[in-house]
mmCIF file of C-alpha atoms in Angstrom:
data_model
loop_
_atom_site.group_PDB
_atom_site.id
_atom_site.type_symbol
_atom_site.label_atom_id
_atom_site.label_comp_id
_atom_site.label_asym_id
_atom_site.label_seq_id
_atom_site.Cartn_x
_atom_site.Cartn_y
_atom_site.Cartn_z
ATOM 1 C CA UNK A 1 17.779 28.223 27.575
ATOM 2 C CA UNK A 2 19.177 27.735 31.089
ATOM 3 C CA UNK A 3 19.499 24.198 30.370
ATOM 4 C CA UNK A 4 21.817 24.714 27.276
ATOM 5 C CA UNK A 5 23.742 27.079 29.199
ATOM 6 C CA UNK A 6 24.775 25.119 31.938
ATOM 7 C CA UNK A 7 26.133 22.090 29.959
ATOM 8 C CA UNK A 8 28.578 23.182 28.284
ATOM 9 C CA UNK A 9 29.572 25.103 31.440
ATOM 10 C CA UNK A 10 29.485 21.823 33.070
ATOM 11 C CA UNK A 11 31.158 20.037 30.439
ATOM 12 C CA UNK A 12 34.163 22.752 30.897
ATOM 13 C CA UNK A 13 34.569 22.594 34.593
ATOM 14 C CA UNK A 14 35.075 18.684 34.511
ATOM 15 C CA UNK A 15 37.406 19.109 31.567
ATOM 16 C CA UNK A 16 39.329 21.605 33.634
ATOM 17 C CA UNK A 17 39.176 19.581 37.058
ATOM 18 C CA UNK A 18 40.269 16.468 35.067
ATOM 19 C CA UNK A 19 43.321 18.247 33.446
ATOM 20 C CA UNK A 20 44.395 19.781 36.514
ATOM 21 C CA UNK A 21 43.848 16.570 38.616
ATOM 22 C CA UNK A 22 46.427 14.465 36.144
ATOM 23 C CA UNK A 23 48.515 17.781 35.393
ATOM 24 C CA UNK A 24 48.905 17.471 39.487
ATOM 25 C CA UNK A 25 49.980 13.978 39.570
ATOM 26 C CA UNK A 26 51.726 14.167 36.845
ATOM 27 C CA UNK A 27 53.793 16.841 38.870
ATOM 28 C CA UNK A 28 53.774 15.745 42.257
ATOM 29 C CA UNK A 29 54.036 11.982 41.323
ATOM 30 C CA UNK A 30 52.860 10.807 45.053
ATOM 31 C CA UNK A 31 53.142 7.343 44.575
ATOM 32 C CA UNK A 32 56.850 7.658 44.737
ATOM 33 C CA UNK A 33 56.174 8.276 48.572
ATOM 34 C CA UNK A 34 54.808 4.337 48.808
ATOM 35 C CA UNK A 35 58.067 2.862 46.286
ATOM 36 C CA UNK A 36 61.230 2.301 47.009
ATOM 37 C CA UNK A 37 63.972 1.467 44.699
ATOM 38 C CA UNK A 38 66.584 0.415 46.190
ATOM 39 C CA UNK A 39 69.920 -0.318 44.399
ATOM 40 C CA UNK A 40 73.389 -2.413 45.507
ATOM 41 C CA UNK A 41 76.608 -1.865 43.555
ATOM 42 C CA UNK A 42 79.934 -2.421 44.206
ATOM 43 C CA UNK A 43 82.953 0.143 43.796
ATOM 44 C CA UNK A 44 84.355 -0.160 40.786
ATOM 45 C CA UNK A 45 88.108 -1.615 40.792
ATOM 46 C CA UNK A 46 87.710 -2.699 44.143
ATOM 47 C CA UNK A 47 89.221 -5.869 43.623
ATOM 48 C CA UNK A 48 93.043 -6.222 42.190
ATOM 49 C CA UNK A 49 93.543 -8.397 39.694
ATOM 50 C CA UNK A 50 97.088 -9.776 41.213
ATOM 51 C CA UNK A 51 98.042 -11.713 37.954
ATOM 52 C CA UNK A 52 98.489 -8.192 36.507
ATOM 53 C CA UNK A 53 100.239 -6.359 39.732
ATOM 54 C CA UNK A 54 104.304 -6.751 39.057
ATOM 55 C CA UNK A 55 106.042 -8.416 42.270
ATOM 56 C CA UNK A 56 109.134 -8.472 43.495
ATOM 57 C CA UNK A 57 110.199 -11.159 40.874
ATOM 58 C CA UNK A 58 108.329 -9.455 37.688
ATOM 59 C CA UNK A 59 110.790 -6.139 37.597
ATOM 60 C CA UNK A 60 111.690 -3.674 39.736
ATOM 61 C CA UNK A 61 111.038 -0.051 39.926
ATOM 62 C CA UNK A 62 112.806 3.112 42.066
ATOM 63 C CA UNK A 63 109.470 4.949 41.030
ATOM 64 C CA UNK A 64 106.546 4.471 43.617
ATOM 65 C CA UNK A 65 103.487 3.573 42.408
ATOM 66 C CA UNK A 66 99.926 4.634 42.230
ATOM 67 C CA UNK A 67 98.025 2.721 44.530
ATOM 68 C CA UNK A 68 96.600 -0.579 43.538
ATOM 69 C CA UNK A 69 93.128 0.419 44.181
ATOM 70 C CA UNK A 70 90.464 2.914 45.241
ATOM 71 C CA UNK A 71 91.627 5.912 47.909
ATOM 72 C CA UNK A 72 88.744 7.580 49.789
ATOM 73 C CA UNK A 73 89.703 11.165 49.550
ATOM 74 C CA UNK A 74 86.764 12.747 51.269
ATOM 75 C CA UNK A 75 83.624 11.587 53.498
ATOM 76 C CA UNK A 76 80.628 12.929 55.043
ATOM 77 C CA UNK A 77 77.400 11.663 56.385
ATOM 78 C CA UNK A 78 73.682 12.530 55.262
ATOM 79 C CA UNK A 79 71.606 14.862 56.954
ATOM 80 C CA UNK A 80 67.842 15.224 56.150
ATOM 81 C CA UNK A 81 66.556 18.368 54.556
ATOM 82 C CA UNK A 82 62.949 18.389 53.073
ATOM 83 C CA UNK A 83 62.482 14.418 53.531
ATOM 84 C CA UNK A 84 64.523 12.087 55.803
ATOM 85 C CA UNK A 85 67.781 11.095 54.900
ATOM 86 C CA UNK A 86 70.582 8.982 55.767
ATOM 87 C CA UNK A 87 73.892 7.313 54.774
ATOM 88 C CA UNK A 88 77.300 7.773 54.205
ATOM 89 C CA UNK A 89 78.843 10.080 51.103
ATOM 90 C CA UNK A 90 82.329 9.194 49.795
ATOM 91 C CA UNK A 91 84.326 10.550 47.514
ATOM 92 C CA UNK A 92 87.053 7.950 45.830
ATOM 93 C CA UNK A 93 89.700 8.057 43.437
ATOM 94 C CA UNK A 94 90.357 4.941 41.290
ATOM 95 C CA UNK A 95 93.250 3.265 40.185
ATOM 96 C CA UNK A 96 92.693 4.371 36.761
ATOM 97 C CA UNK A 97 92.172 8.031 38.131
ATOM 98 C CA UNK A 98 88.803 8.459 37.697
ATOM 99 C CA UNK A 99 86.310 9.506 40.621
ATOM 100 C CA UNK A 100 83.061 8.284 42.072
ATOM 101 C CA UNK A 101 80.721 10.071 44.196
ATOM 102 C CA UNK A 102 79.607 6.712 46.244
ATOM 103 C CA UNK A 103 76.621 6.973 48.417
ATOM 104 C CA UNK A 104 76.511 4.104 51.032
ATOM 105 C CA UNK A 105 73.269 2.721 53.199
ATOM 106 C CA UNK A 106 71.264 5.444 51.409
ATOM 107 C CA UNK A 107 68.036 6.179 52.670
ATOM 108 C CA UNK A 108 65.637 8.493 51.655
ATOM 109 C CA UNK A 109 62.377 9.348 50.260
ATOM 110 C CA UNK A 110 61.597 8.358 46.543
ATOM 111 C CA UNK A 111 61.091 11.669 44.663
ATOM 112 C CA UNK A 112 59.878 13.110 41.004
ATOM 113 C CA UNK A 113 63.572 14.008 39.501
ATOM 114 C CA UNK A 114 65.912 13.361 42.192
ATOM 115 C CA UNK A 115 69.357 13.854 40.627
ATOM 116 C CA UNK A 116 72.675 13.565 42.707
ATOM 117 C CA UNK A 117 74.986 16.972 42.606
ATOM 118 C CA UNK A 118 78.797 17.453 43.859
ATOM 119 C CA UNK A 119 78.353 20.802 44.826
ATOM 120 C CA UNK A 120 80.284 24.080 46.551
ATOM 121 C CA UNK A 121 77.580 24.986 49.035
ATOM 122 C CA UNK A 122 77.930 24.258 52.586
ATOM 123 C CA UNK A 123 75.631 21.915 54.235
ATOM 124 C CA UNK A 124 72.963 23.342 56.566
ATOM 125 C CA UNK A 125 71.114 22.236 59.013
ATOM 126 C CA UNK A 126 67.472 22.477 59.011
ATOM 127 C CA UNK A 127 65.604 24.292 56.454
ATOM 128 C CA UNK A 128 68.121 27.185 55.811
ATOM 129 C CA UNK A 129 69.887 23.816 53.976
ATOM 130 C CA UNK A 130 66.686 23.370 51.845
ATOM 131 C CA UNK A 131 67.566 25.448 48.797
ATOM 132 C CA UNK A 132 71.102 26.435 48.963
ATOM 133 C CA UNK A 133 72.972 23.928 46.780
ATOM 134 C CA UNK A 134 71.955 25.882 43.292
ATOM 135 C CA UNK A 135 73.326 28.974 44.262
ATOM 136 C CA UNK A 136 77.022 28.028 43.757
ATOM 137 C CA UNK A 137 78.616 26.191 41.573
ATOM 138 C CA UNK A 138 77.508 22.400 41.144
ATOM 139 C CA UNK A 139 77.969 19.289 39.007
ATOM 140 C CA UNK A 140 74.669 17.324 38.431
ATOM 141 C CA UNK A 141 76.349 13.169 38.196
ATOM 142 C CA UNK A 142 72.809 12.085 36.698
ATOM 143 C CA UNK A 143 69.634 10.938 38.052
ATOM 144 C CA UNK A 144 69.677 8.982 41.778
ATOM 145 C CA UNK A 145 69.480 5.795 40.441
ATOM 146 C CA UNK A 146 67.491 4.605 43.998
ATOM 147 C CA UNK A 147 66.392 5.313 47.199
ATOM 148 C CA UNK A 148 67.779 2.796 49.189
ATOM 149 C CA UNK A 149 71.493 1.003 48.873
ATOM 150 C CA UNK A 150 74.954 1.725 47.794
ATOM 151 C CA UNK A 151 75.658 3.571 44.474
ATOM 152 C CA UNK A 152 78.133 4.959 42.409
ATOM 153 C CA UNK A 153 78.277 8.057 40.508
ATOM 154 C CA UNK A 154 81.149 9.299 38.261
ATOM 155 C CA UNK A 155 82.713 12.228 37.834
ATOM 156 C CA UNK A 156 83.025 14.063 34.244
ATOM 157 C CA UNK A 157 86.979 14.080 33.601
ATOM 158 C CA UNK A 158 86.798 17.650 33.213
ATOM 159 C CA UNK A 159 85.368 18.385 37.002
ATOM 160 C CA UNK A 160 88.234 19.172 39.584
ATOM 161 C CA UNK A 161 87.040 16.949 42.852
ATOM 162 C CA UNK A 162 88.407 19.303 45.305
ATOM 163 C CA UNK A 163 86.701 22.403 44.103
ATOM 164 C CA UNK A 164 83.486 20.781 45.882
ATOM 165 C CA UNK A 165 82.758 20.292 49.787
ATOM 166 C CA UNK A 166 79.276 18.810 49.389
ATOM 167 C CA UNK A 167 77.135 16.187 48.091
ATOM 168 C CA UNK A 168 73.518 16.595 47.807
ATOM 169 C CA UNK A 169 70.430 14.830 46.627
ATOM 170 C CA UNK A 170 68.411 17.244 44.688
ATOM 171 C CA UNK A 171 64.664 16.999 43.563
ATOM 172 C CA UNK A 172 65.251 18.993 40.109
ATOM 173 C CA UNK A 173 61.306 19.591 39.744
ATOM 174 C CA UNK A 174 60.882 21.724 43.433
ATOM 175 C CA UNK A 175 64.373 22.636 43.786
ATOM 176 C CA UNK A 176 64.867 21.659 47.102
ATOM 177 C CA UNK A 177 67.493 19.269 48.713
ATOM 178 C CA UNK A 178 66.451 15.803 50.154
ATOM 179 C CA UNK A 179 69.288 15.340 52.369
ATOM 180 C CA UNK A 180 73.305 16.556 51.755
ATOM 181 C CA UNK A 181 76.635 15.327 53.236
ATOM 182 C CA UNK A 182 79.335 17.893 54.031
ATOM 183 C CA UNK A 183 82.558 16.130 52.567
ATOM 184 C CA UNK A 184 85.651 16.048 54.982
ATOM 185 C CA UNK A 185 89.202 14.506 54.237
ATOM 186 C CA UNK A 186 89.242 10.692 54.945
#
């Protein structure tokens, strides 16, 4: 009878050891410690198309102008929080208007649902900056598309840029920041 007993038993603990061993790395996805995605992108409308800029010759205008191409409005550089960070955080405006969070010479720590968020909070150093960024207000601008390189992240057109004074990269699944940038006027 003990026999009988103890299979099943048996048969339940590995179930449960199995379930919580791929429930686990399903979670903590630690292989993302050993990969490293790393992207390069340009800023968008960083080159002028002069064929389509009006000289002196093509008309004249008392008006001024927007300028031709991207303005840095804000910067601020990386500082680590729960894994170590670095890089450069900008915040442009476009000719068109539009704005980009752009994240230059990013490095970091591959993560399970790292996301990249404009935010209100102010950047701390240490671990008092670990979990502040989802206490205020925040814009998520999607996933972190790498680990490594130069990125760009837009803006909804709805979001007003300088209601925000930070920029951090957020691992969704722990809630806890990577690293943040305090933004400054350039």
């Amino acid at each position: 009878m003990r026999r009988v007993r103890r299979g099943p038993l048996a048969i339940g603990l590995v179930v449960a050891l199995v379930v919580g061993v791929g429930a686990g790395l399903y979670w903590f996805q630690p292989w993302k410690l050993w990969q490293d995605d790393t992207v390069t992108e340009s800023l968008p409308g960083a080159v002028v198309d002069a064929s389509r800029t009006p000289g002196p010759d093509r008309g004249t205008s008392s008006a001024p102008s927007a300028p031709a191409g991207p303005v840095t409005l804000a910067t601020g550089e990386l500082i680590s929080h729960e894994h170590t960070t670095s890089g450069t955080v900008k915040l442009v405006r476009l000719a068109d208007g539009t704005h980009v969070v752009r994240l230059v010479g990013l490095d970091t720590s591959n993560g399970p649902d790292l996301r990249v968020w404009l935010t209100d909070a102010p950047v701390r150093e240490g671990r008092a900056g670990w979990h502040v960024f989802d206490d205020g207000a925040y814009v998520s601008l999607g996933r972190l598309k790498g680990n490594k390189g130069s990125q760009n992240y837009f803006l909804p057109k709805d979001v007003e840029p300088s209601r925000y004074t930070s920029v951090t990269i957020w691992c969704d699944r722990f809630d806890v920041s990577f690293g943040a940038a305090a933004l400054a006027d350039a």
